[in-house]
Each structure stands twice: as C-alpha cells, then as structure tokens.
Short mmCIF file of C-alpha atoms in Angstrom, two decimals:
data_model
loop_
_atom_site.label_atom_id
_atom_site.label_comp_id
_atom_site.label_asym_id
_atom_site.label_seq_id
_atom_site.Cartn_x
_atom_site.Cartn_y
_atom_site.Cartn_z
CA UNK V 18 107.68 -21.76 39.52
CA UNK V 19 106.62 -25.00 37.28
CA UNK V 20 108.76 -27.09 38.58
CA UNK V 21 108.03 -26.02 42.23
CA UNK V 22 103.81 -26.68 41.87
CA UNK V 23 104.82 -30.77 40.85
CA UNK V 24 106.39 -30.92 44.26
CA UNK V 25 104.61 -32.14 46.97
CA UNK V 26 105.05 -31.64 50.83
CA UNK V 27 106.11 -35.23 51.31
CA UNK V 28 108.16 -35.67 47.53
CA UNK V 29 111.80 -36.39 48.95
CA UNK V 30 114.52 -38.66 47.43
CA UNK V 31 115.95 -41.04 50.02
CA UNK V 32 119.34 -41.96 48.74
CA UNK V 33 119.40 -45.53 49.91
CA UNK V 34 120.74 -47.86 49.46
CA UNK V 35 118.55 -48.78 47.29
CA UNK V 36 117.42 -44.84 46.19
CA UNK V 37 113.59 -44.45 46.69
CA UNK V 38 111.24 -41.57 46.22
CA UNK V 39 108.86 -40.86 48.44
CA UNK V 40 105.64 -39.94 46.29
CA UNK V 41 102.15 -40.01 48.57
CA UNK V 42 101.84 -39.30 52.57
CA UNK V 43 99.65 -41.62 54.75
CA UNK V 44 97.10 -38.69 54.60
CA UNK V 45 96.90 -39.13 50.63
CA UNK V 46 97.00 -42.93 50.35
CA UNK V 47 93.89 -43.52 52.66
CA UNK V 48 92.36 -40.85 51.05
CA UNK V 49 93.00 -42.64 47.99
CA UNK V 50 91.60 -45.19 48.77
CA UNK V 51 88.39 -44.03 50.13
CA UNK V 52 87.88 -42.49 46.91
CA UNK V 53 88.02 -45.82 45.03
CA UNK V 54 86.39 -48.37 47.58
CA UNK V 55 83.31 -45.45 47.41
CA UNK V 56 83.23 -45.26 43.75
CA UNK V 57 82.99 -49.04 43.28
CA UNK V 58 80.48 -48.94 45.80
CA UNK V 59 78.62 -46.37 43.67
CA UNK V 60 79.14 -48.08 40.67
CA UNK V 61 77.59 -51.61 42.14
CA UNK V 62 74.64 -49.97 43.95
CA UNK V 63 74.17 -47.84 41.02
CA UNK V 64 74.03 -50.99 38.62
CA UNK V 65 71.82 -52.51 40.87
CA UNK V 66 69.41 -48.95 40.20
CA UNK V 67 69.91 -49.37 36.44
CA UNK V 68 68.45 -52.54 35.12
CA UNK V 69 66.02 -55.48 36.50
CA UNK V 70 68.51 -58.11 35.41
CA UNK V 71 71.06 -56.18 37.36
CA UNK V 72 69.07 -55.97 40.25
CA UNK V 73 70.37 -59.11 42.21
CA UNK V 74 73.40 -56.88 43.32
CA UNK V 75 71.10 -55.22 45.54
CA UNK V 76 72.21 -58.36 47.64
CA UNK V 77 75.74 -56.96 48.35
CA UNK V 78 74.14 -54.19 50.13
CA UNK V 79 71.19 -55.74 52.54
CA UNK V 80 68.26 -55.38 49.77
CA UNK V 81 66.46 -52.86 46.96
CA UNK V 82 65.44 -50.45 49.62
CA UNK V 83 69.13 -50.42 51.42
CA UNK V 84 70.47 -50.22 48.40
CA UNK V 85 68.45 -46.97 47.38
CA UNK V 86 68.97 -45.40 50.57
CA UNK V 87 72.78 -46.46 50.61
CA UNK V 88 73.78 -45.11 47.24
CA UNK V 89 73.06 -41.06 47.01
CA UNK V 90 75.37 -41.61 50.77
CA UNK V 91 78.46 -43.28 48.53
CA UNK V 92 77.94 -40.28 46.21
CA UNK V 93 78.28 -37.91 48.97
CA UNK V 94 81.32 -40.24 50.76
CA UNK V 95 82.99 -40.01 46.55
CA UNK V 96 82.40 -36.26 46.18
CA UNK V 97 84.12 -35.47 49.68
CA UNK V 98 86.95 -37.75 49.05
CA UNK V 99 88.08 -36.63 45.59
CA UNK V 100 87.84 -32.61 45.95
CA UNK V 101 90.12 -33.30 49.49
CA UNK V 102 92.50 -34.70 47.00
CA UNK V 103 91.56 -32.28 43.88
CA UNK V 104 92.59 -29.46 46.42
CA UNK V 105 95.72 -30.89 47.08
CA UNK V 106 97.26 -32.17 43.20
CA UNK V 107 95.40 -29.46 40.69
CA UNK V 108 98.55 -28.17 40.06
CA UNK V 109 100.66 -30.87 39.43
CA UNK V 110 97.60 -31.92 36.81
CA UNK V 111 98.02 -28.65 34.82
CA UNK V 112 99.00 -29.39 31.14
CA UNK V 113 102.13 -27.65 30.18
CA UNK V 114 103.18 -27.82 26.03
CA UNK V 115 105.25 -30.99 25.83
CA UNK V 116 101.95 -32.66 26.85
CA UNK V 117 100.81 -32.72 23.72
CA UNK V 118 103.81 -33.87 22.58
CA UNK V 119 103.29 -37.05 24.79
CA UNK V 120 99.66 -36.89 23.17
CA UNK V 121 100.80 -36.89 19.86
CA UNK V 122 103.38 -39.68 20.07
CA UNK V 123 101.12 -41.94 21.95
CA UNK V 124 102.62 -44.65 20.36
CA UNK V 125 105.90 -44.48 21.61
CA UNK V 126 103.82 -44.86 25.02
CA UNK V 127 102.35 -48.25 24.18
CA UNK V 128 105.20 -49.41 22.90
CA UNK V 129 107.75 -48.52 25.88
CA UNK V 130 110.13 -46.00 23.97
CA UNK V 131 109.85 -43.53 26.55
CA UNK V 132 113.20 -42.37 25.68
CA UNK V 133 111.79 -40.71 22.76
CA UNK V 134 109.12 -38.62 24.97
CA UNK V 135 109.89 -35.44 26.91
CA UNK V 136 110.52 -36.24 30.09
CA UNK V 137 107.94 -36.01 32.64
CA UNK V 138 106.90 -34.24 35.68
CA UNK V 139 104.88 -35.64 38.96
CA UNK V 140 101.93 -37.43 36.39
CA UNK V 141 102.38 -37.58 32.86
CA UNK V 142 99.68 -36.42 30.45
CA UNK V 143 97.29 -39.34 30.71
CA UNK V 144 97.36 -39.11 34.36
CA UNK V 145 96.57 -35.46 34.00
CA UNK V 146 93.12 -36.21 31.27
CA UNK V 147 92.03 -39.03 33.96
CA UNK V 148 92.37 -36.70 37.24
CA UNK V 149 90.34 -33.60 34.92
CA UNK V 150 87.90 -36.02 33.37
CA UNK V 151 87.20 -37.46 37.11
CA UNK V 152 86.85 -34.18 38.32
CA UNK V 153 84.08 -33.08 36.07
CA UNK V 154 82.17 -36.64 35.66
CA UNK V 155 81.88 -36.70 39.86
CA UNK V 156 80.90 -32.83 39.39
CA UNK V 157 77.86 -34.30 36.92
CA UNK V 158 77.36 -36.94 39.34
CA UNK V 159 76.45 -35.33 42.69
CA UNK V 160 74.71 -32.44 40.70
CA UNK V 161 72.33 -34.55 38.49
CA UNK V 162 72.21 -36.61 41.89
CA UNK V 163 70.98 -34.20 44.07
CA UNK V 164 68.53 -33.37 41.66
CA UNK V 165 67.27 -37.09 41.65
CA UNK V 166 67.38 -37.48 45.33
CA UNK V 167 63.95 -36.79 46.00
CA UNK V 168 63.98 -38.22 49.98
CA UNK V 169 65.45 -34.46 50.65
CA UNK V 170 64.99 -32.66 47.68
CA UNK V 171 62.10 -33.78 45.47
CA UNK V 172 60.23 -30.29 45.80
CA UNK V 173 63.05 -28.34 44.46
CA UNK V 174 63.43 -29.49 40.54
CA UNK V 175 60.57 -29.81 38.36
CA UNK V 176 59.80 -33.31 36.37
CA UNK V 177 61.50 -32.09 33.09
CA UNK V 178 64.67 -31.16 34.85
CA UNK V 179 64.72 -34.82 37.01
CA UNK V 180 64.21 -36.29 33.53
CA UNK V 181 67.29 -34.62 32.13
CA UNK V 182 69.35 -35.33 35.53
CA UNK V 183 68.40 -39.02 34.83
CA UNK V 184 70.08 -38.95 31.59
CA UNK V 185 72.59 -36.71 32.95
CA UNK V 186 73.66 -38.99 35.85
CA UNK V 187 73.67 -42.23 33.76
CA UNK V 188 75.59 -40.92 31.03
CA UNK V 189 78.45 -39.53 34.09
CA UNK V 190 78.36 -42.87 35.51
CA UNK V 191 79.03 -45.35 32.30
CA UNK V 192 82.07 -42.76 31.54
CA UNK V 193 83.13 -42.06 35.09
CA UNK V 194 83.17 -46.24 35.12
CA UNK V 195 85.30 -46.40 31.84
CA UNK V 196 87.80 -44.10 33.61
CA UNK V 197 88.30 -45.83 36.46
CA UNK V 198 88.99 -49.35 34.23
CA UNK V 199 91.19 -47.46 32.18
CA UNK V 200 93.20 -45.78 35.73
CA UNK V 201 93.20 -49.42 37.25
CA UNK V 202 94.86 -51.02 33.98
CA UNK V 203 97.17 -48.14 33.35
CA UNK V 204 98.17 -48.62 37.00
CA UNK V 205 98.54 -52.52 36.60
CA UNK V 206 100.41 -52.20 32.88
CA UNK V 207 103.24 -49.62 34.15
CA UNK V 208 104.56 -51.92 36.78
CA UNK V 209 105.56 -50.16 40.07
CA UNK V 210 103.05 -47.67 40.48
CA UNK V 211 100.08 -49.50 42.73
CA UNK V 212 103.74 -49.05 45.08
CA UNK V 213 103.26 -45.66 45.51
CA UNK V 214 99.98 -45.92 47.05
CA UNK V 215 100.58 -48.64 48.87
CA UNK V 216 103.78 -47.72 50.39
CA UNK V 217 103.83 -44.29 49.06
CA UNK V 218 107.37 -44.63 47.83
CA UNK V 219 108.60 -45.62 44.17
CA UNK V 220 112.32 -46.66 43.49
CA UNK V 221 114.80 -44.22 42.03
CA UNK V 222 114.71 -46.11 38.64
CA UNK V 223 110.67 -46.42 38.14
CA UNK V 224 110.91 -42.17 38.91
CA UNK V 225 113.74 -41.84 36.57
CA UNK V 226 112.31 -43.82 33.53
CA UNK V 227 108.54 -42.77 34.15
CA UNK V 228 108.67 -39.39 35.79
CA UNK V 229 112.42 -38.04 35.30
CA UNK V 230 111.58 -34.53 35.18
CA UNK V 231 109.66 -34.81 38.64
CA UNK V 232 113.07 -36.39 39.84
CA UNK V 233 115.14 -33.43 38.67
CA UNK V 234 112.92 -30.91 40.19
CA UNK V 235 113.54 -32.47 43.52
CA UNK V 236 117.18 -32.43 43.41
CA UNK V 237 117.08 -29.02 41.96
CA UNK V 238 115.27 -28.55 45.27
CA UNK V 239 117.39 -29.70 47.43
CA UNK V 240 114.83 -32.66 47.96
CA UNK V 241 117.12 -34.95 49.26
CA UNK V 242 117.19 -37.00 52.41
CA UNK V 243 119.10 -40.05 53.72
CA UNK V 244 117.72 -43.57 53.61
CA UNK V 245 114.65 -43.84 55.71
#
C-alpha cells in the first residue's frame, strides 16, 4: 500500500494535549547526526586537500599528514551512516505523480500557499530530490575515493582512471556540499523541522500544514496513541 510504505515503525500521533507526532526514533536521530557531523568533517578535510590557500584547515585536524590519513576514514564513517538510513526511508522517498505537481508550482512553495499544493506524505518532493541526489553523490564519493586511496589500493587502478576519479570525486564533493547548504536552509526556513531530529516529534499543526497526507495515513492506521 502507498500510504502504508510513508509510515514508519515509530510514526504515532500522541493526542495531547498539545497533539504531537512522533516522526524519528533515537536510533534515526543519532544516526542522523553522524551522517552530518562526518560529512562536514569530509567537507573541511577535503577543502584542506583541494587548494594551498585552503590548506590552513589542516589545523582543525592535527596537521597535512593527519588530515590525509583522517579523511578517506570520514568517507568510510559518511558512506556507513547514510545507506543505514537509505535502507530504512527509500520508500517513503519514492516520487508518486502529484510530485511533480509540487515541482511545477514551486512557487506556491516559496511563497507559503501550501494550501494550493497536494497534500503531502512523510517528505515532500524536495526532500525526496535531496535524499536521491545524496544517495548517488556519496555513491561517486567513496567509489572515485577508493580509487584515489592509494595507502590500500594504489596497485589496483591505472593513472588514467585515478585521473578521472580525481575529477570524479571533486565534482561529487562541490555538489554533495551544495546539497547539504540547501538541506540545512530548507530545514532552518520551514520552522519546526530541526524538532524532529532533535526531539523526534513535530506538533500536530507543523504535520498538518507541511505533511497532511502523512497525518491521514496514520489515523487511517490506527496510528494513534495517548499523550506521552
């Protein structure tokens, strides 16, 4: 059933008062997190890596050669952390048709007239493009890594192909960057949501006005508890 794969083990309405929703487990949240705290971590050490003026971030991580050593290890770290979570919300990320409805009237979405959208399940369209375009870019990332990471595998890739995984990796990281921005801001801009992976509850009126289909679906379900 649709409805049934945007419904997570811990997704319960908690009828208050006030009505919350519980959205994330503790097992999800500090797996969250681990993903970001190692991508930043990649994304400073890897800065570090990418230009001489840059290099004085090294600093943040004991030196060039810590630094070196340190970063292929966040990659790993970032790789692990995401697919545990990639395992757990791929289908809640699938795109359905009024998707590109949401797509289409973007600007009703900067400009707050949700109630002119179709209403939305567990993430909403540009949720969805950030969690796919995350999961290929880190994809890129540790393959063109590996390639590069010539303490354990120099022998197995030629020059020509470390030359392409050069470009390959730099080009992943300046986009896989850009997503992240864009995820934090989104996060910031539609206030209520850094909640749910904090706390991993949102109220009853951010999942109504954000998410109303997801809230449906769990009533539909029978997804209802009393106040915690």
């Amino acid at each position: 059933m649709k409805g049934a794969r945007e419904i997570g083990s811990e997704d319960t309405i908690h009828r208050g008062p006030p009505v919350t929703v519980s959205r994330y487990g503790p097992a999800k949240r500090v797996n969250h997190w681990i993903t970001a705290f190692s991508l930043i971590l990649l994304a400073l050490s890897g800065l570090a890596l990418f230009h001489p003026t840059l290099f004085f971030l090294t600093g943040l991580f004991g030196g060039g050669q810590n630094t070196r050593m340190l970063h292929p290890w966040f990659g790993v770290v970032l790789f692990i952390s995401f697919y545990i979570l990639f395992f757990q919300l791929w289908k809640a990320n699938l795109f359905i048709r009024d998707d590109f409805r949401w797509f289409t009237n973007f600007n009703d979405v900067i400009g707050g007239h949700e109630e002119r959208l179709p209403e939305m399940g567990k993430y909403n369209p540009g949720q969805k493009l950030i969690f796919w375009a995350m999961a290929l870019l880190i994809v890129a990332l540790i393959v063109s890594g590996l390639m590069i990471w010539d303490q354990y595998f120099y022998t197995y890739t030629a020059i020509e192909t470390k030359r392409i995984a050069v470009l390959t990796h730099a080009v992943a990281a300046v986009l896989i960057v850009c997503a992240f921005i864009i995820h934090v801001y989104a996060a910031f801009w539609t206030r209520g949501t850094i909640r749910a992976m904090t706390r991993g509850s949102v109220t009853g009126g951010w999942a109504w006005r954000h998410h109303r289909r997801w809230l449906r679906e769990l009533a539909g379900h029978g997804r209802i508890d009393s106040a915690e």
